[in-house]
XYZ file of C-alpha atoms in Angstrom:
559
model
C -46.374 -12.195 -14.334
C -42.615 -11.521 -14.423
C -40.564 -10.555 -17.452
C -40.650 -7.764 -19.985
C -43.111 -9.535 -22.323
C -45.932 -10.875 -20.121
C -48.512 -11.142 -22.902
C -46.170 -13.127 -25.135
C -45.146 -15.369 -22.225
C -48.806 -16.032 -21.456
C -49.441 -16.897 -25.111
C -46.443 -19.258 -25.322
C -47.488 -20.944 -22.072
C -50.916 -21.622 -23.578
C -49.445 -22.959 -26.843
C -47.152 -25.409 -25.056
C -49.905 -26.576 -22.698
C -52.255 -27.019 -25.677
C -49.623 -29.216 -27.297
C -49.325 -31.442 -24.221
C -53.112 -31.700 -24.011
C -53.488 -32.504 -27.707
C -50.605 -35.007 -27.829
C -50.555 -36.691 -24.402
C -48.260 -39.527 -25.502
C -45.651 -37.010 -26.640
C -46.082 -35.221 -23.306
C -45.210 -38.457 -21.477
C -42.038 -38.923 -23.526
C -41.112 -35.267 -22.865
C -41.565 -35.766 -19.126
C -44.848 -33.926 -18.544
C -47.095 -36.425 -16.799
C -50.393 -34.673 -16.157
C -51.880 -36.427 -19.214
C -50.391 -39.901 -18.642
C -53.786 -41.690 -18.455
C -54.957 -40.282 -21.802
C -54.517 -41.017 -25.504
C -55.043 -38.386 -28.209
C -58.502 -37.735 -29.631
C -58.114 -38.873 -33.241
C -61.795 -38.703 -34.130
C -62.848 -36.439 -36.976
C -64.247 -34.006 -34.406
C -61.071 -34.193 -32.330
C -58.848 -33.403 -35.302
C -61.108 -30.548 -36.389
C -61.005 -29.095 -32.861
C -57.204 -29.380 -32.786
C -56.900 -27.574 -36.114
C -59.305 -24.871 -34.948
C -57.293 -24.360 -31.777
C -54.055 -24.048 -33.762
C -55.660 -21.417 -36.005
C -57.044 -19.642 -32.938
C -53.610 -19.452 -31.343
C -52.184 -18.014 -34.559
C -54.865 -15.318 -34.478
C -54.025 -14.568 -30.847
C -50.352 -14.205 -31.754
C -51.167 -11.643 -34.439
C -53.253 -9.684 -31.905
C -50.550 -9.492 -29.227
C -49.391 -5.986 -28.332
C -45.859 -4.912 -29.185
C -43.462 -5.984 -26.437
C -39.692 -5.984 -26.091
C -38.655 -9.605 -26.705
C -35.280 -11.138 -26.006
C -33.492 -12.988 -28.792
C -34.666 -16.297 -27.322
C -38.247 -15.071 -27.052
C -38.200 -13.973 -30.689
C -36.886 -17.385 -31.651
C -39.591 -19.177 -29.662
C -42.264 -16.918 -31.135
C -41.186 -17.797 -34.675
C -40.800 -21.502 -33.939
C -44.143 -21.727 -32.141
C -45.825 -19.933 -35.037
C -44.283 -22.365 -37.513
C -45.277 -25.286 -35.295
C -48.913 -24.150 -35.274
C -48.969 -23.674 -39.045
C -47.552 -27.163 -39.578
C -49.901 -28.738 -37.035
C -52.903 -27.068 -38.668
C -51.848 -28.613 -41.987
C -51.338 -32.022 -40.378
C -54.750 -31.986 -38.682
C -56.673 -30.573 -41.652
C -54.960 -32.288 -44.583
C -55.175 -35.864 -45.784
C -51.519 -36.846 -45.613
C -50.985 -37.321 -41.872
C -53.630 -38.004 -39.204
C -56.519 -38.123 -41.666
C -54.786 -40.448 -44.116
C -52.271 -42.707 -42.370
C -53.548 -45.555 -40.144
C -50.031 -46.306 -38.925
C -49.902 -43.123 -36.837
C -52.841 -44.196 -34.665
C -51.185 -47.558 -33.917
C -48.046 -45.751 -32.857
C -49.957 -43.663 -30.342
C -51.840 -46.692 -29.002
C -48.783 -48.887 -28.497
C -46.206 -46.318 -27.424
C -48.688 -44.615 -25.158
C -48.254 -47.671 -22.938
C -44.590 -48.370 -23.712
C -43.753 -44.804 -22.643
C -45.012 -45.678 -19.160
C -42.915 -48.849 -18.926
C -39.563 -47.692 -20.289
C -38.520 -45.281 -17.518
C -39.199 -45.405 -13.746
C -40.193 -41.748 -13.548
C -42.765 -42.560 -10.829
C -43.583 -45.498 -8.532
C -45.101 -48.424 -10.407
C -48.613 -48.188 -8.888
C -49.006 -44.722 -10.383
C -47.616 -45.785 -13.741
C -49.763 -48.925 -13.697
C -52.958 -46.912 -13.280
C -51.980 -44.718 -16.216
C -51.058 -47.787 -18.321
C -54.389 -49.458 -17.597
C -56.229 -46.235 -18.411
C -54.447 -45.983 -21.753
C -55.044 -49.641 -22.552
C -58.764 -49.078 -21.883
C -58.706 -46.187 -24.383
C -57.112 -48.173 -27.228
C -60.454 -49.457 -28.631
C -61.895 -45.935 -28.894
C -58.749 -44.591 -30.561
C -58.666 -47.373 -33.158
C -62.439 -47.213 -33.719
C -62.139 -43.476 -34.416
C -59.393 -44.188 -36.949
C -61.520 -46.827 -38.673
C -64.405 -44.365 -38.924
C -62.191 -41.606 -40.252
C -59.825 -43.197 -42.803
C -61.466 -44.913 -45.773
C -58.460 -45.252 -48.073
C -54.685 -45.220 -47.720
C -51.669 -46.022 -49.908
C -50.976 -49.748 -50.090
C -47.532 -49.572 -48.495
C -48.885 -47.606 -45.531
C -51.540 -50.247 -45.014
C -48.917 -52.992 -45.180
C -46.776 -51.183 -42.619
C -49.767 -50.765 -40.306
C -50.532 -54.492 -40.616
C -46.956 -55.310 -39.525
C -47.321 -52.905 -36.616
C -50.490 -54.741 -35.596
C -48.346 -57.842 -35.121
C -46.051 -55.873 -32.849
C -49.021 -54.442 -30.944
C -50.554 -57.894 -30.439
C -47.261 -59.223 -29.092
C -46.782 -56.283 -26.739
C -50.352 -56.178 -25.424
C -50.163 -59.935 -24.847
C -46.940 -61.673 -23.887
C -45.103 -58.363 -23.541
C -47.257 -57.123 -20.681
C -47.161 -60.576 -19.058
C -43.362 -60.636 -19.254
C -43.096 -57.101 -17.849
C -45.224 -58.065 -14.844
C -43.251 -61.274 -14.276
C -39.851 -59.572 -14.616
C -40.818 -56.927 -12.060
C -42.574 -59.251 -9.610
C -45.952 -57.585 -10.137
C -49.508 -58.808 -9.914
C -50.408 -58.366 -13.556
C -54.068 -59.453 -13.506
C -55.557 -55.990 -14.061
C -52.892 -55.153 -16.624
C -53.622 -58.433 -18.415
C -57.372 -57.829 -18.552
C -56.867 -54.338 -19.963
C -54.275 -55.740 -22.383
C -56.746 -58.356 -23.600
C -59.277 -55.645 -24.457
C -56.583 -53.697 -26.301
C -55.562 -56.860 -28.181
C -59.156 -57.468 -29.263
C -59.293 -53.910 -30.618
C -56.057 -54.469 -32.564
C -57.484 -57.684 -34.065
C -60.495 -55.693 -35.289
C -58.197 -52.963 -36.587
C -56.124 -55.519 -38.506
C -59.344 -56.889 -40.038
C -60.235 -53.352 -41.149
C -56.754 -52.874 -42.648
C -56.816 -56.111 -44.606
C -60.493 -56.082 -45.621
C -62.339 -52.786 -45.344
C -59.698 -50.141 -46.002
C -59.363 -49.309 -49.700
C -55.984 -48.825 -51.323
C -55.627 -45.343 -52.729
C -54.199 -41.884 -52.180
C -50.829 -40.327 -52.869
C -47.476 -41.086 -51.301
C -46.404 -37.481 -51.858
C -47.673 -34.535 -49.829
C -47.389 -32.059 -52.713
C -45.068 -29.153 -53.404
C -47.020 -26.603 -51.347
C -46.934 -28.697 -48.176
C -43.261 -29.567 -48.684
C -42.491 -25.867 -49.012
C -44.350 -25.164 -45.758
C -42.281 -27.769 -43.935
C -39.013 -26.467 -45.338
C -39.750 -22.789 -44.698
C -41.666 -22.888 -41.405
C -40.192 -26.070 -39.941
C -36.539 -26.121 -40.981
C -36.436 -22.352 -41.679
C -34.526 -22.958 -44.895
C -34.096 -20.091 -47.324
C -33.136 -22.436 -50.172
C -35.775 -23.513 -52.658
C -36.432 -27.199 -53.285
C -34.569 -27.023 -56.612
C -31.499 -25.590 -54.855
C -31.490 -28.375 -52.287
C -32.040 -30.967 -54.996
C -29.079 -29.630 -56.987
C -26.887 -29.679 -53.890
C -27.946 -33.241 -53.051
C -27.282 -34.461 -56.593
C -23.810 -32.855 -56.502
C -23.010 -34.426 -53.144
C -24.246 -37.823 -54.293
C -21.975 -37.707 -57.353
C -19.015 -36.529 -55.274
C -19.415 -39.236 -52.652
C -20.032 -42.004 -55.190
C -16.894 -40.895 -57.059
C -14.853 -40.903 -53.854
C -16.046 -44.377 -52.899
C -15.173 -45.831 -56.280
C -11.814 -44.059 -56.446
C -10.688 -45.277 -53.025
C -12.031 -48.828 -52.955
C -8.635 -50.070 -54.083
C -7.089 -48.560 -50.924
C -8.646 -51.491 -49.082
C -7.831 -54.148 -51.651
C -11.364 -54.098 -53.065
C -12.763 -53.877 -56.588
C -15.658 -51.613 -55.623
C -17.042 -49.791 -52.602
C -19.503 -52.538 -51.727
C -16.638 -54.996 -51.417
C -14.550 -52.485 -49.452
C -17.322 -51.885 -46.925
C -17.713 -55.628 -46.436
C -14.264 -55.550 -44.786
C -15.759 -53.367 -42.039
C -17.582 -56.313 -40.495
C -14.827 -57.882 -38.443
C -13.721 -57.947 -34.791
C -16.975 -59.315 -33.403
C -17.244 -59.328 -29.601
C -17.617 -62.608 -27.811
C -20.850 -63.121 -25.819
C -19.116 -62.420 -22.509
C -17.535 -59.206 -23.858
C -20.631 -58.016 -25.736
C -21.982 -55.407 -23.292
C -18.585 -54.397 -21.854
C -17.384 -53.610 -25.375
C -20.057 -50.934 -25.805
C -19.013 -49.261 -22.567
C -15.319 -49.527 -23.410
C -15.745 -47.906 -26.827
C -17.978 -45.195 -25.315
C -15.267 -44.284 -22.826
C -12.581 -44.324 -25.536
C -14.558 -41.970 -27.761
C -15.376 -39.562 -24.947
C -11.710 -39.419 -23.954
C -10.721 -38.839 -27.601
C -13.196 -35.961 -27.946
C -11.969 -34.333 -24.740
C -8.309 -34.844 -25.634
C -8.899 -33.095 -28.965
C -10.700 -30.267 -27.103
C -13.717 -30.649 -29.385
C -16.437 -29.872 -26.873
C -17.297 -29.584 -23.204
C -18.685 -32.977 -22.219
C -20.268 -33.041 -18.759
C -21.060 -36.190 -16.835
C -24.189 -37.631 -18.445
C -23.690 -41.384 -18.333
C -25.139 -44.003 -20.649
C -25.731 -47.560 -19.475
C -25.783 -50.141 -22.249
C -28.190 -52.955 -21.438
C -29.818 -55.661 -23.492
C -33.281 -54.890 -24.800
C -35.749 -55.931 -22.052
C -37.441 -59.273 -22.487
C -40.924 -57.772 -22.490
C -40.136 -55.776 -25.658
C -38.320 -58.369 -27.744
C -41.168 -60.103 -29.519
C -42.870 -56.816 -30.392
C -39.888 -54.581 -31.152
C -39.082 -55.914 -34.625
C -42.440 -54.673 -35.931
C -42.496 -51.337 -34.097
C -40.647 -48.008 -33.988
C -38.643 -49.326 -31.040
C -35.375 -47.401 -30.843
C -32.081 -48.528 -29.334
C -31.425 -44.991 -28.118
C -34.526 -43.000 -27.293
C -33.923 -39.367 -26.364
C -34.302 -39.024 -22.598
C -37.298 -37.080 -21.340
C -36.515 -33.384 -21.163
C -38.054 -32.990 -17.713
C -37.540 -36.372 -16.018
C -33.725 -36.324 -15.905
C -33.306 -39.980 -14.940
C -29.683 -41.137 -15.020
C -27.954 -43.171 -16.130
C -29.800 -43.187 -19.431
C -30.422 -46.735 -20.640
C -29.397 -47.650 -24.181
C -31.148 -50.839 -25.309
C -28.787 -52.903 -27.455
C -29.844 -56.004 -29.430
C -30.072 -58.948 -27.036
C -27.412 -61.672 -27.109
C -28.553 -63.899 -24.276
C -28.355 -67.587 -23.593
C -32.045 -68.316 -24.272
C -31.654 -67.415 -27.964
C -31.293 -70.309 -30.419
C -27.563 -70.778 -31.109
C -27.883 -69.894 -34.806
C -29.708 -66.647 -34.031
C -27.229 -65.773 -31.321
C -24.357 -66.269 -33.751
C -26.120 -64.182 -36.427
C -26.617 -61.280 -34.055
C -23.023 -61.393 -32.863
C -21.798 -61.380 -36.456
C -23.973 -58.331 -37.177
C -22.231 -56.483 -34.334
C -18.628 -55.384 -34.557
C -16.384 -52.654 -33.219
C -17.095 -50.319 -36.127
C -20.874 -50.661 -35.864
C -20.674 -50.044 -32.117
C -18.378 -47.050 -32.540
C -20.036 -45.314 -35.497
C -23.694 -45.995 -34.758
C -24.287 -46.919 -31.143
C -21.640 -44.672 -29.603
C -20.713 -41.614 -31.685
C -23.941 -40.989 -33.622
C -26.479 -41.975 -30.971
C -25.108 -42.603 -27.480
C -22.134 -40.269 -27.315
C -21.031 -37.074 -29.024
C -24.054 -37.082 -31.332
C -27.618 -37.313 -30.044
C -26.850 -37.908 -26.370
C -24.602 -34.900 -25.795
C -26.873 -32.716 -27.934
C -29.857 -33.750 -25.812
C -27.991 -32.840 -22.629
C -27.473 -29.299 -23.892
C -30.959 -29.014 -25.387
C -32.632 -29.728 -22.070
C -30.681 -26.846 -20.528
C -31.213 -24.342 -23.326
C -33.058 -21.055 -22.827
C -35.457 -21.838 -25.674
C -38.604 -23.541 -24.431
C -39.224 -24.960 -27.893
C -35.579 -26.027 -28.138
C -35.855 -27.997 -24.897
C -38.566 -30.336 -26.164
C -38.457 -30.390 -29.981
C -35.916 -33.208 -30.362
C -37.445 -35.736 -27.940
C -38.303 -39.075 -29.589
C -42.034 -39.783 -29.371
C -44.394 -42.432 -30.747
C -43.526 -42.186 -34.458
C -41.124 -39.218 -34.776
C -39.517 -36.420 -32.764
C -41.792 -34.120 -30.792
C -41.631 -31.069 -33.063
C -40.600 -30.899 -36.705
C -38.408 -27.836 -36.153
C -35.908 -29.885 -34.138
C -34.888 -32.047 -37.089
C -31.947 -30.266 -38.722
C -30.261 -29.865 -35.343
C -30.814 -33.376 -33.998
C -29.813 -35.247 -37.149
C -27.463 -32.634 -38.559
C -25.381 -32.572 -35.377
C -25.304 -36.379 -35.027
C -24.032 -36.784 -38.602
C -21.554 -33.926 -38.172
C -20.347 -35.487 -34.894
C -19.185 -38.626 -36.667
C -17.309 -36.544 -39.238
C -15.816 -34.539 -36.376
C -14.443 -37.673 -34.734
C -12.932 -38.676 -38.052
C -11.289 -35.256 -38.245
C -9.911 -35.821 -34.730
C -8.316 -39.098 -35.852
C -10.624 -41.330 -33.804
C -11.751 -43.436 -36.797
C -9.774 -46.031 -38.705
C -9.228 -45.395 -42.427
C -11.934 -47.931 -43.255
C -14.369 -46.334 -40.800
C -13.670 -42.945 -42.358
C -14.350 -44.510 -45.750
C -17.632 -45.914 -44.430
C -18.624 -42.403 -43.381
C -18.341 -41.313 -47.012
C -20.979 -43.930 -47.771
C -23.138 -42.480 -44.994
C -22.836 -39.084 -46.668
C -23.907 -40.672 -49.939
C -27.016 -42.057 -48.237
C -27.733 -38.616 -46.753
C -27.658 -37.063 -50.202
C -29.885 -39.741 -51.713
C -32.344 -39.291 -48.840
C -32.665 -35.596 -49.670
C -33.160 -36.375 -53.362
C -35.876 -38.920 -52.633
C -37.590 -36.645 -50.115
C -37.990 -33.812 -52.599
C -38.727 -35.858 -55.703
C -41.225 -38.123 -53.941
C -43.253 -35.322 -52.387
C -43.183 -33.127 -55.483
C -44.521 -36.043 -57.494
C -41.387 -36.663 -59.605
C -40.996 -40.144 -58.090
C -43.409 -42.894 -57.233
C -42.617 -45.226 -54.357
C -40.907 -47.775 -56.612
C -38.760 -45.014 -58.141
C -37.690 -43.916 -54.661
C -36.771 -47.459 -53.621
C -34.887 -47.972 -56.890
C -32.831 -44.824 -56.262
C -31.815 -46.149 -52.855
C -30.876 -49.497 -54.357
C -29.075 -48.220 -57.438
C -27.082 -45.381 -55.877
C -26.913 -46.035 -52.137
C -26.486 -49.803 -52.440
C -29.411 -50.698 -50.170
C -31.028 -54.115 -50.494
C -34.580 -54.287 -51.893
C -36.309 -54.700 -48.520
C -34.340 -51.940 -46.799
C -34.719 -49.619 -49.795
C -38.494 -50.010 -49.845
C -38.764 -49.578 -46.064
C -36.779 -46.342 -46.289
C -38.916 -45.080 -49.168
C -42.120 -45.845 -47.246
C -40.825 -43.987 -44.192
C -39.905 -41.014 -46.372
C -43.394 -40.971 -47.864
C -45.059 -40.962 -44.433
C -43.005 -38.076 -43.027
C -42.362 -35.450 -45.731
C -39.462 -33.054 -45.333
C -37.797 -35.323 -42.785
C -35.198 -37.150 -44.886
C -33.609 -33.954 -46.222
C -32.827 -32.661 -42.718
C -29.762 -34.941 -42.395
C -27.989 -33.377 -45.361
C -29.136 -29.815 -44.783
C -28.373 -29.855 -41.067
C -24.854 -31.193 -41.613
C -24.152 -28.838 -44.518
C -25.274 -25.799 -42.535
C -23.100 -26.695 -39.540
C -20.027 -26.984 -41.759
C -20.823 -23.690 -43.528
C -21.232 -21.894 -40.204
C -18.035 -23.345 -38.794
C -15.962 -22.422 -41.853
C -17.448 -18.947 -41.906
C -16.611 -18.278 -38.263
C -13.166 -19.850 -38.593
C -12.434 -17.356 -41.364
C -13.857 -14.396 -39.434
C -12.080 -15.289 -36.185
C -8.715 -16.255 -37.624
C -6.258 -16.704 -34.772
C -8.911 -16.660 -32.032
C -11.319 -19.371 -33.199
C -11.834 -22.190 -30.689
C -13.472 -25.393 -31.857
C -14.675 -26.240 -28.358
C -16.122 -22.760 -27.809
C -17.854 -22.948 -31.202
C -19.437 -26.330 -30.461
C -20.460 -25.379 -26.923
C -22.138 -22.209 -28.140
C -23.808 -24.039 -31.013
C -25.239 -26.777 -28.765
C -26.454 -24.284 -26.164
C -29.263 -23.161 -28.488
C -31.158 -26.440 -28.069
C -33.063 -28.479 -30.654
C -33.935 -25.612 -32.972
C -33.317 -25.210 -36.724
C -29.646 -24.961 -37.603
C -30.514 -22.092 -39.935
C -31.694 -20.005 -36.976
C -28.656 -20.908 -34.860
C -26.358 -19.943 -37.727
C -28.123 -16.610 -38.113
C -27.727 -15.852 -34.399
C -24.081 -16.920 -34.198
C -23.089 -14.972 -37.307
C -24.808 -11.885 -35.902
C -23.009 -12.269 -32.582
C -19.647 -12.753 -34.310
C -20.225 -9.662 -36.451
C -21.194 -7.534 -33.448
C -18.187 -8.778 -31.461
C -15.836 -7.847 -34.297
């Protein structure tokens, strides 16, 4: 075995391979296809075995002999250790796999969707894997029924909605996919019918057998684990809460003070002016591409970052996904697989096609405008934000950093990638505003986005510490962030299901700005914004706190 740390390398190899084996659907999204025919073992025995293996790998790490590790190897050692500690909690505790029926549905449905979205292999091979996974859906859902006997009411309701999406996908969705691709779909249909029957039984369990009960919060100890060993934050929860409350007040004050700049009485009325300049049906897709090119040229002209060729192709959401997508975690931009490298990457925009009823077609066009395309679909997701960050992550030296930020069935692959993936995407939009690429109203809208980021962090901490119930969390979103009742409750439910996730937007963005200002001050006269961003992105999808530590150390040693 090559390298100066063969025992550590052997250990890390085993940890990563264990992860692919334990989470085969995530492995497919990452671009490792040896487990494509399988679904995870979510039985009580399977979860216990997974927890035992995580604990065993932690013991093996502690027993490794002393070896000279590179900076990247030390980073991967720490991140892999944190990953194992978090996974052990998830497999042993009652908040995640043992308490949330929605997670099993995500694996069942997206285990198959992952095989349809990208042509990483000829269809016959992907079809065999899809059929194999469809055949395993009944066992996965039966194991979940046997394991989970109570769940919070809102989690049950979300799982019931996801059943509707699963039924649509396993039925008409598979039929449409076969028809669109000129395939003989008989075997796929038969396997889909068996999966549909299992989902019908699962929905009956959700609405009849499963008791309502349990907590929406994970508890302070678990939240601390996620913050310390996932995000690698040194701040305590109270410190983050105080920061978030300060930022929320600052942003709310700014919005109110500047609403009059746009002839409005309040910020809600000012933001309503943003929804103009709707594309016509014939210019709908070309407008995405045009704005993407404009924003890339603006970033390069301002010398913000090195931006290699990594093209996006905006297409309408495929017909086979449309009926199911509204009830599933079906993303417009899904991080490309780290190891498939299929280009151009397809970005699935809301469909505006002729077979839609005229009223629905008009509604969707009116919900799309230049500012929405620019801020959300281009800068944050498809351009300078997630897409460019993913390009660099897949080429980073960190093996954990290569895979952590990939979108999987219900969340990104590894928790430790969160502050980088979301922190950078939010920072990227602010960076384009700084470069003069946003209109005054779009810049104003970004202040509202920062308000939402702060409220997310507040809700995350207060909900999981037990300060808030679910209704309190939704009320905070409605009262301070201006979200409608349905959206506010949906956001609160998502926050409850994935603790420590909502605060990563604020903390990631804050830490990037702190690092940048620190290095600008240290390197007065020699600081290069492009060099800073290139170096920052080169670390991959790892906690911003660890990147900041490394870059500050390097700057100090260079000086």
